[in-house]
Coordinates of C-alpha atoms and ligand atoms in Angstrom, one line a residue:
X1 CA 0.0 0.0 0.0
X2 CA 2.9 2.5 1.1
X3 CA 4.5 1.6 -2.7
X4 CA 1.6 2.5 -4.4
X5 CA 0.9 5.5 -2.6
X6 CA 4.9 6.7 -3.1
X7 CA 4.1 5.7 -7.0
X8 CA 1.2 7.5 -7.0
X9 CA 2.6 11.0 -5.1
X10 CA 5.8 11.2 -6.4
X11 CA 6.7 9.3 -9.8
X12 CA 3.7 9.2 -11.9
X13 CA 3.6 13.3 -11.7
X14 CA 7.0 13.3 -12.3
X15 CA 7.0 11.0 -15.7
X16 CA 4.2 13.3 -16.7
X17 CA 5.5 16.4 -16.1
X18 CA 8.7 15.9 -18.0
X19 CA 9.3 17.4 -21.7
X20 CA 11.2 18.7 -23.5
X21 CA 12.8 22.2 -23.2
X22 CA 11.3 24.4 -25.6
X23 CA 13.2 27.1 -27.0
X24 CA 16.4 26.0 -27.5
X25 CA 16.5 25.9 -31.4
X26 CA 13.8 28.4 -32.8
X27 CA 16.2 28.8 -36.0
X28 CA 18.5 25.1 -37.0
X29 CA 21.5 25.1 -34.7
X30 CA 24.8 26.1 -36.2
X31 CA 28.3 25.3 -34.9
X32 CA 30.8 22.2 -35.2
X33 CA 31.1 18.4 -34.8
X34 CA 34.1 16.5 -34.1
X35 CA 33.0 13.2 -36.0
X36 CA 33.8 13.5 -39.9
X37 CA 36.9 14.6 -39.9
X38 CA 38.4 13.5 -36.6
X39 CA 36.3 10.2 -36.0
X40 CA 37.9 8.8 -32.6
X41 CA 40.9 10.8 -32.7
X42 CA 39.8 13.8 -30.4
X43 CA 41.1 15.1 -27.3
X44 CA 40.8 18.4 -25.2
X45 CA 43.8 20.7 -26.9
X46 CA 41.6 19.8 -30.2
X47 CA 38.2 21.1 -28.6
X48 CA 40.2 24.0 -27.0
X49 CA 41.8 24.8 -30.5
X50 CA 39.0 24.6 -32.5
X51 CA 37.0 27.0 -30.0
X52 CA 39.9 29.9 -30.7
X53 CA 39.6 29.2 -34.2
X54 CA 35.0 29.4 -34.1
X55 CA 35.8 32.9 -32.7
X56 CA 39.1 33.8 -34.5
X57 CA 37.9 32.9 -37.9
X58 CA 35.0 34.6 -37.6
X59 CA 32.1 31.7 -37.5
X60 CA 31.0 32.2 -34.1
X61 CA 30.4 36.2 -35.5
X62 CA 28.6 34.3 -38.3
X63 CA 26.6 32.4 -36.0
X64 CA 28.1 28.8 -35.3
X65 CA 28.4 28.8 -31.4
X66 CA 28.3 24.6 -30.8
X67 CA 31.1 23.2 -30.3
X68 CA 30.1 19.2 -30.4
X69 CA 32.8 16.6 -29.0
X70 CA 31.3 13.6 -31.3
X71 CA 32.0 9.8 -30.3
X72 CA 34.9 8.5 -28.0
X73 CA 35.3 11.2 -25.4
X74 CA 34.2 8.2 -22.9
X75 CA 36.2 6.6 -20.2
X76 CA 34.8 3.9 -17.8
X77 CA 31.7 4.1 -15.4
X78 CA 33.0 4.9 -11.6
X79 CA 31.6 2.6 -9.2
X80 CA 28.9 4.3 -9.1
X81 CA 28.1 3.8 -12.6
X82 CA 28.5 7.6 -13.4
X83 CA 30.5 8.0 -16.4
X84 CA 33.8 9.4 -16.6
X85 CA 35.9 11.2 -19.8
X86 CA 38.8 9.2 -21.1
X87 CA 41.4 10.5 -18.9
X88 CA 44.5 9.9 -21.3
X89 CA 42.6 12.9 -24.0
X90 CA 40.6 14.9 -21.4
X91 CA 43.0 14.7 -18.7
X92 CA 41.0 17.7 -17.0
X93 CA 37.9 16.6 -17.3
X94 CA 34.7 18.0 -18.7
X95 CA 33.8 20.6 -16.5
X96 CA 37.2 22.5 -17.7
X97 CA 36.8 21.9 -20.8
X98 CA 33.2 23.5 -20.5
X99 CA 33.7 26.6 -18.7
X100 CA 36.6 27.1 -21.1
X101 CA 34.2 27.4 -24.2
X102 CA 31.8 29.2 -22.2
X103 CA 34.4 31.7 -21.8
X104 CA 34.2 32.1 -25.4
X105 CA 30.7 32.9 -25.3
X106 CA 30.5 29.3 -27.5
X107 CA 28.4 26.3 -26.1
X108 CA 29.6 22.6 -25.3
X109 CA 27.8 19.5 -26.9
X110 CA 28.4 16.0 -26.0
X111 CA 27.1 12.5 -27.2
X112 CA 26.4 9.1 -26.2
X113 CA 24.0 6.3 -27.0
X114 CA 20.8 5.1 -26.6
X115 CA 22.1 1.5 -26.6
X116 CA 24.6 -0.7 -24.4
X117 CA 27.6 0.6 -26.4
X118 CA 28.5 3.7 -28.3
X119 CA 28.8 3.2 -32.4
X120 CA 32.9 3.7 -31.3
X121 CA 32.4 0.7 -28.6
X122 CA 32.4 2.8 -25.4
X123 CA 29.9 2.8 -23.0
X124 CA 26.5 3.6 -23.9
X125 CA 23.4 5.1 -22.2
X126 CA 21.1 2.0 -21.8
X127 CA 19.9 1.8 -18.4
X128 CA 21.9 4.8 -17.0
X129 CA 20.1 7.3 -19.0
X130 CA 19.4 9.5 -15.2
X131 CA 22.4 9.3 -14.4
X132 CA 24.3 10.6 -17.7
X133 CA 21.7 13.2 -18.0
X134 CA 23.1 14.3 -14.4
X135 CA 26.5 14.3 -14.9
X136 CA 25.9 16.5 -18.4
X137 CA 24.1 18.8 -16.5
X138 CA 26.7 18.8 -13.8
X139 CA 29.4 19.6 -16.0
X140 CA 27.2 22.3 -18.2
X141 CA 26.9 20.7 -21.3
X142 CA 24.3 22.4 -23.6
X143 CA 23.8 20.0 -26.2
X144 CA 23.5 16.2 -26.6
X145 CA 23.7 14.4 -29.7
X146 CA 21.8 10.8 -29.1
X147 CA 22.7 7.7 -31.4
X148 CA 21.3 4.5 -32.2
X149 CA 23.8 1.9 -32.6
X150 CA 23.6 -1.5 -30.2
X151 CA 20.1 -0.8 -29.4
X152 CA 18.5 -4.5 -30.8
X153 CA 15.1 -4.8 -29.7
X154 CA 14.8 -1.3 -28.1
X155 CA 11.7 1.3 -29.5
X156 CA 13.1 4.1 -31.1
X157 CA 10.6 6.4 -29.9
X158 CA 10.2 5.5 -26.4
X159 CA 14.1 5.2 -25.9
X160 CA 14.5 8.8 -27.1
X161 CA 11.5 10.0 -24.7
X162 CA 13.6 8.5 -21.4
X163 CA 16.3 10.3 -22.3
X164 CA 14.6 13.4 -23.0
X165 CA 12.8 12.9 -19.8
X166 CA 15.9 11.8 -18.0
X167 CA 18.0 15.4 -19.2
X168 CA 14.2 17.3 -18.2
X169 CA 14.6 15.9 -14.8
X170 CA 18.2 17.0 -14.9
X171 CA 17.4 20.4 -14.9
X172 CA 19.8 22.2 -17.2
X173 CA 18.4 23.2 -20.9
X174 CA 20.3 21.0 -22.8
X175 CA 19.2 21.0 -26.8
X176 CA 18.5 16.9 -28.0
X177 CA 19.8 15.9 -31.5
X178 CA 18.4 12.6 -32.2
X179 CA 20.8 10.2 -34.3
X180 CA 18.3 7.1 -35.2
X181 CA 19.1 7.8 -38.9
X182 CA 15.4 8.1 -40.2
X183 CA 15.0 4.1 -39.8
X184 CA 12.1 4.8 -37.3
X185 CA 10.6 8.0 -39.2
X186 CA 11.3 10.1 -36.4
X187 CA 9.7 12.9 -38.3
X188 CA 6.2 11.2 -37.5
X189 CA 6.7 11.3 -33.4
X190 CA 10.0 13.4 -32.6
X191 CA 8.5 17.0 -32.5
X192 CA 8.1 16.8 -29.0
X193 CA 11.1 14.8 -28.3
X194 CA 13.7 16.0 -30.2
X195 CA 15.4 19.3 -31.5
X196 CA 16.6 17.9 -34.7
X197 CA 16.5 14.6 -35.9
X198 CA 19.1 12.5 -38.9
X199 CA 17.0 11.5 -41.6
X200 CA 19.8 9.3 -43.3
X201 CA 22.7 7.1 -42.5
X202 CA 26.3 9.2 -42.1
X203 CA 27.4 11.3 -45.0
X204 CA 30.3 11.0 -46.9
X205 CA 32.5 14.3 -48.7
X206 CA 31.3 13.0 -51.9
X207 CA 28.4 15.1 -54.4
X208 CA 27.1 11.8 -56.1
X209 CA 28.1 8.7 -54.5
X210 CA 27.6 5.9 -52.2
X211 CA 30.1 3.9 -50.0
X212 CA 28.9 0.5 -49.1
X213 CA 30.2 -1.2 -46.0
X214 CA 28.1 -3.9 -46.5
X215 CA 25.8 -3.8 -43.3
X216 CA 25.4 0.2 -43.9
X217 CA 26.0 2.9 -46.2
X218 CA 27.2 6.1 -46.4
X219 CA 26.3 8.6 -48.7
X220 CA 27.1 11.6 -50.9
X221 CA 25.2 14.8 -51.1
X222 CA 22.7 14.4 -54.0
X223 CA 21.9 10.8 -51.7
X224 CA 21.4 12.4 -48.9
X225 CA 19.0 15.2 -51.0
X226 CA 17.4 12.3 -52.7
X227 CA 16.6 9.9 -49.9
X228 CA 13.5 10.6 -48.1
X229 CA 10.3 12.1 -49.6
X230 CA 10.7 15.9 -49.0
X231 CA 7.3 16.9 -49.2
X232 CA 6.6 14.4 -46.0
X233 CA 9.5 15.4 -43.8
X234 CA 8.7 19.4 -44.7
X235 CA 5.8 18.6 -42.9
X236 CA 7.4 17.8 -39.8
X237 CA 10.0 20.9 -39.7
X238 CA 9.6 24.4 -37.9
X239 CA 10.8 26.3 -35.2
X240 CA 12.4 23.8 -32.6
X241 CA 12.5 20.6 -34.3
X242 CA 14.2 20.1 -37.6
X243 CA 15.2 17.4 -39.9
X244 CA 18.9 17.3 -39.7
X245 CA 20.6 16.4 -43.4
X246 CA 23.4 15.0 -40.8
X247 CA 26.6 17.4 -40.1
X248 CA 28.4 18.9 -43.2
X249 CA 31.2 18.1 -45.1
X250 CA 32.2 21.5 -46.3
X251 CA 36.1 21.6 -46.6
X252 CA 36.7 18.1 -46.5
X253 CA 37.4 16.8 -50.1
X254 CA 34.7 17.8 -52.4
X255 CA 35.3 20.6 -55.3
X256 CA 34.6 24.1 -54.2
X257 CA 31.7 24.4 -56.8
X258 CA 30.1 20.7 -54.9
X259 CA 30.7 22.4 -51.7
X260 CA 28.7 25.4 -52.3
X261 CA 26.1 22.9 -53.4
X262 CA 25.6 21.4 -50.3
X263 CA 26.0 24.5 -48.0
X264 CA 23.4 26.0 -50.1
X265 CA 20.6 22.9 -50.0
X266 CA 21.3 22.6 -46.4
X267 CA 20.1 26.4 -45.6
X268 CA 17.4 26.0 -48.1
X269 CA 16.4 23.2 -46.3
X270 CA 16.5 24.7 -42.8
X271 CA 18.8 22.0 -41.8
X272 CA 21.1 22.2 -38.6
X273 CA 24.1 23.7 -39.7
X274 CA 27.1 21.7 -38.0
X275 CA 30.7 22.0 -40.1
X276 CA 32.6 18.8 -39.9
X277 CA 36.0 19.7 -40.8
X278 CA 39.0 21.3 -39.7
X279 CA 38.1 24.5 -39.0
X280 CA 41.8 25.2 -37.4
X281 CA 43.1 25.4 -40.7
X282 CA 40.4 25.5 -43.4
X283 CA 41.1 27.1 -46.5
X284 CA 39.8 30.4 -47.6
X285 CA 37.1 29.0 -50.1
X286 CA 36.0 26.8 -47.2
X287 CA 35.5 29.9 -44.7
X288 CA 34.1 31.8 -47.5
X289 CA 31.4 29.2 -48.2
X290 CA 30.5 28.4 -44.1
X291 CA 30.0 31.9 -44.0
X292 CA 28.3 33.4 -46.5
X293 CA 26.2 35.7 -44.5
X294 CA 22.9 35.7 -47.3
X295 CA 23.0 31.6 -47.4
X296 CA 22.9 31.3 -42.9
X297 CA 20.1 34.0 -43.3
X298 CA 18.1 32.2 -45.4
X299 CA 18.1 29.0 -43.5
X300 CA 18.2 30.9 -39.9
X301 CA 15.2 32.3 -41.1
X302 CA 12.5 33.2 -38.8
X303 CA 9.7 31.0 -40.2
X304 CA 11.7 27.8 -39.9
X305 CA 9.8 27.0 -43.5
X306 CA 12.2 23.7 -45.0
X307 CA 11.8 24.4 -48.8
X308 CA 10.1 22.5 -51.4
X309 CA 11.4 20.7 -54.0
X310 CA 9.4 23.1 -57.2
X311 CA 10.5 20.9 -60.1
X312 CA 12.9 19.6 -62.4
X313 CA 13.8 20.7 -65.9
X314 CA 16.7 19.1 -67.4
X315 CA 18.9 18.2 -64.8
X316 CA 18.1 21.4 -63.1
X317 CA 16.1 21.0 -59.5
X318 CA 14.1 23.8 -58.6
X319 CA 14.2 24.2 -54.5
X320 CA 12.1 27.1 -53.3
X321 CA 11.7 28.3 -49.6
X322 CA 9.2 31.0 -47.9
X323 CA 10.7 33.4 -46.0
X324 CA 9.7 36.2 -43.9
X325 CA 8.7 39.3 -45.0
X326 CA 7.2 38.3 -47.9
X327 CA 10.7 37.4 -49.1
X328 CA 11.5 34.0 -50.6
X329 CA 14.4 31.9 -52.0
X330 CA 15.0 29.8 -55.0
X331 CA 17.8 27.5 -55.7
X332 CA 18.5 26.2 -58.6
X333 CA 21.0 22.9 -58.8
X334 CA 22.6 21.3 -61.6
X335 CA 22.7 17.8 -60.5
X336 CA 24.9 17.1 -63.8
X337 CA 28.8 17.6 -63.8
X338 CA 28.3 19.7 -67.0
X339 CA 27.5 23.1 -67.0
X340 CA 23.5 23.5 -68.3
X341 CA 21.8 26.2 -69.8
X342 CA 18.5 27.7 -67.7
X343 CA 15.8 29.9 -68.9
X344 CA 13.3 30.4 -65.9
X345 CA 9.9 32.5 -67.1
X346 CA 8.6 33.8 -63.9
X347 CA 5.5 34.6 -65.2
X348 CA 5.0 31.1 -65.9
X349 CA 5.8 29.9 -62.9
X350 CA 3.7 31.3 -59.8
X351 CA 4.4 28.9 -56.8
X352 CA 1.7 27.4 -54.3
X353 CA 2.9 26.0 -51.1
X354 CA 0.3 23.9 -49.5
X355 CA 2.2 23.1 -46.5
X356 CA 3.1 26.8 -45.2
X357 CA 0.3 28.0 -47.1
X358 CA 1.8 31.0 -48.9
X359 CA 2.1 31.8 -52.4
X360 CA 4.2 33.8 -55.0
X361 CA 2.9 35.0 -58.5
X362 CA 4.6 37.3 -61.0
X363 CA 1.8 39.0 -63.1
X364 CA 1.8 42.1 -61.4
X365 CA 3.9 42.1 -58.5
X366 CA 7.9 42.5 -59.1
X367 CA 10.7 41.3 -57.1
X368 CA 14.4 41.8 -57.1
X369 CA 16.8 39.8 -57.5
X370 CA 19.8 39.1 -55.0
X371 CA 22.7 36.6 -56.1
X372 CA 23.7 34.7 -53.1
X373 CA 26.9 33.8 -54.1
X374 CA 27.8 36.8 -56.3
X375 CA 26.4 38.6 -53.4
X376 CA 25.2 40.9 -55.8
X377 CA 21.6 42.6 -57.1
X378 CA 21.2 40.7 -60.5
X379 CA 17.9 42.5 -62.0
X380 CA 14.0 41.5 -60.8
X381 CA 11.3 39.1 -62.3
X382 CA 9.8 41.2 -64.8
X383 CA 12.5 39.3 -67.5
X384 CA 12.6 35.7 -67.6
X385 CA 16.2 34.3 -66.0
X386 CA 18.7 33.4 -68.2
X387 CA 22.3 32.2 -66.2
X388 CA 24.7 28.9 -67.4
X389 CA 25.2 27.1 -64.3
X390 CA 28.5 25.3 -64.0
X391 CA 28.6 21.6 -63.6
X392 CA 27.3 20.6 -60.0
X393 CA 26.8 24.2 -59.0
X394 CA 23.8 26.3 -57.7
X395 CA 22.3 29.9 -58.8
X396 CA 20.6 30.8 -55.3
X397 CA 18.7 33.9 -55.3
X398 CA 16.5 36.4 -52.8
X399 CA 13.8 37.5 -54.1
X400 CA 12.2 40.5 -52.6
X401 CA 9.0 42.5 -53.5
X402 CA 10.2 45.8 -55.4
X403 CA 7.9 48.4 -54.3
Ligands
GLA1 C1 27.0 7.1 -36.1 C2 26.5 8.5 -36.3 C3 27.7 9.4 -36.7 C4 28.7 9.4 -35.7 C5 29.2 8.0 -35.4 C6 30.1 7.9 -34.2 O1 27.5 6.5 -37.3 O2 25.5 8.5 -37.3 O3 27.2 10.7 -37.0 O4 28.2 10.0 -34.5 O5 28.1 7.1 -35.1 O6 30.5 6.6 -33.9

């Protein structure tokens, strides 16, 4: 009778009165992950380093303020089964390392597992979910990335909703990325879970390709673009929860011109914006591309409205995203490495958007155009668009309403 009573007064309320923080991620988070570039190989000096060089390069200014220590960082559980940071890389412990960033005005992100073991083999969160969440919090960490590997026979959705409830109960804000890959279609049931959730397996620096391992894939940019139906995870996107196109691969192999691809589909579709490479010593291209200040405005922007997919002609796609103000954005990608030919009629193309219910026509209304990536004024609608676009390249534009 005393049990039921203590389950009654105290943990019922307490499972139902946990959520999710709200807030956290209004626009798609932008900052950094340790993971494609480093994989296992990270330590504190390179998460020191590479918070100098958000600020000194100029991409905290631009708006990347995570700093995200990816898989490995683990040591062993204490005996209390709290976990502990490998203490041959972060020597000083977590703590340290996150009042440094802090100092930087830069935020701290962390990762674990919802399994038995981490995808690297360390420990994983399974069954001490309350107990990492604590330690996080303890330490100040503002951001948890949440993966799926070892997790046979576990339900996606409610193994994700312990440990949102777990880091709830913990007390401290701390924004949840949900790693399941899109096998569970987290975009039907993560909204109130989740921040941002991966709708494909891991990436890979490559524009049109796919690397089989056998048991899983990873895949190239047009892959990751082409994978899931667009007009049913659109759905799912706004302010605080986002489908997350998985962290980029900017400045980490591919050709400038394939670079500026996928920066560009990643704002247009209001994805997180996480840079995966090594930002200590990126070339100039690379810095130019991360921050080009017209591409982070159109996928920070206010709406939160993921763009559609328009059409095809040729092998040009048409992406096209609502903004606010009345303003919108159209991308247009050549998917082919050869340089193609586009004539766009305005007029002949007014665009209906079902899902954020807004509309664009050209008949009598006239809007500017601004050249993302020429970061120039490039004329208005009243003429119908005529631009070569190079081989596996984008013409992204702004359109706003000329008065
Ligand atoms: C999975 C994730 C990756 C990365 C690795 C780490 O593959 O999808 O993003 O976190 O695990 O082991």
């Amino acid at each position: 009778m005393k049990k039921v009573f203590i389950l009654i007064i105290f943990v019922i309320p307490n499972i139902l009165l946990a959520q999710k923080f709200e807030n956290l991620a209004l626009t798609p988070p932008m900052g950094w992950n340790s993971w494609n570039n480093f994989h296992c190989d990270v330590n504190e000096a390179l998460i020191r380093e590479t918070a100098d060089a958000m600020v000194s390069s100029g991409m905290k200014d631009a708006g990347y303020i995570y700093i995200n220590i990816d898989d490995c960082w683990h040591g062993k559980r204490d005996s209390l089964g709290f976990i502990q940071p490998d203490p041959i890389h972060f020597p000083s412990g977590i703590k340290v390392l996150v009042d440094y960033i802090h100092s930087k005005g830069l935020k701290l992100g962390i990762y674990s597992d919802a399994g038995w073991e981490t995808c690297g083999g360390r420990p994983g969160s399974r069954g001490y979910e309350y107990q990492d969440a604590k330690k996080y919090a303890e330490w100040g960490v503002d951001y948890l990335k949440y993966d799926w590997c070892n997790t046979d026979g576990l339900n996606a959705r409610g193994a994700y909703l312990t440990m949102r409830n777990a880091l709830y109960h913990a007390g401290r804000p701390i924004l949840f990325s949900i790693c399941e890959w899109g096998d569970n279609q987290p975009w039907e049931w993560a909204s109130d879970i989740g921040h941002q959730w991966r709708i494909s397996g891991d990436i890979y620096p490559g524009f049109d390709t796919i690397v089989d391992h056998g048991t899983y894939k990873d895949w190239g940019v047009l892959q990751i673009l082409d994978m899931r139906d667009n007009n049913v995870l659109r759905k799912a996107a706004g302010p605080d929860h986002w489908n997350d196109f998985d962290m980029m691969e900017v400045g980490n192999g591919m050709r400038v011109n394939e670079d500026r691809v996928h920066f560009s589909m990643w704002c247009m579709l209001a994805s997180p914006l996480i840079a995966g490479n090594d930002i200590r010593s990126m070339s100039k291209e690379t810095l130019e591309i991360l921050t080009n200040k017209d591409a982070i405005a159109i996928n920070q922007d206010s709406l939160g409205i993921q763009a559609l997919k328009f059409k095809s002609i040729k092998n040009i796609d048409v992406w096209v995203k609502p903004l606010h103000n009345g303003d919108w954005a159209f991308c247009f990608l050549n998917r082919s490495a050869q340089p193609s030919a586009l004539e766009f009629d305005w007029k002949a193309n007014p665009v209906k958007d079902d899902v954020s219910n807004r509309e664009i026509t050209f008949d009598s209304a006239v809007y500017t155009l601004r050249d993302v990536w020429a970061k120039k004024e490039t004329g208005t609608t009243k003429k119908s668009l005529k631009a070569e676009i190079p081989g596996h390249d984008v013409l992204m534009l702004r359109l706003k309403k000329k008065n």
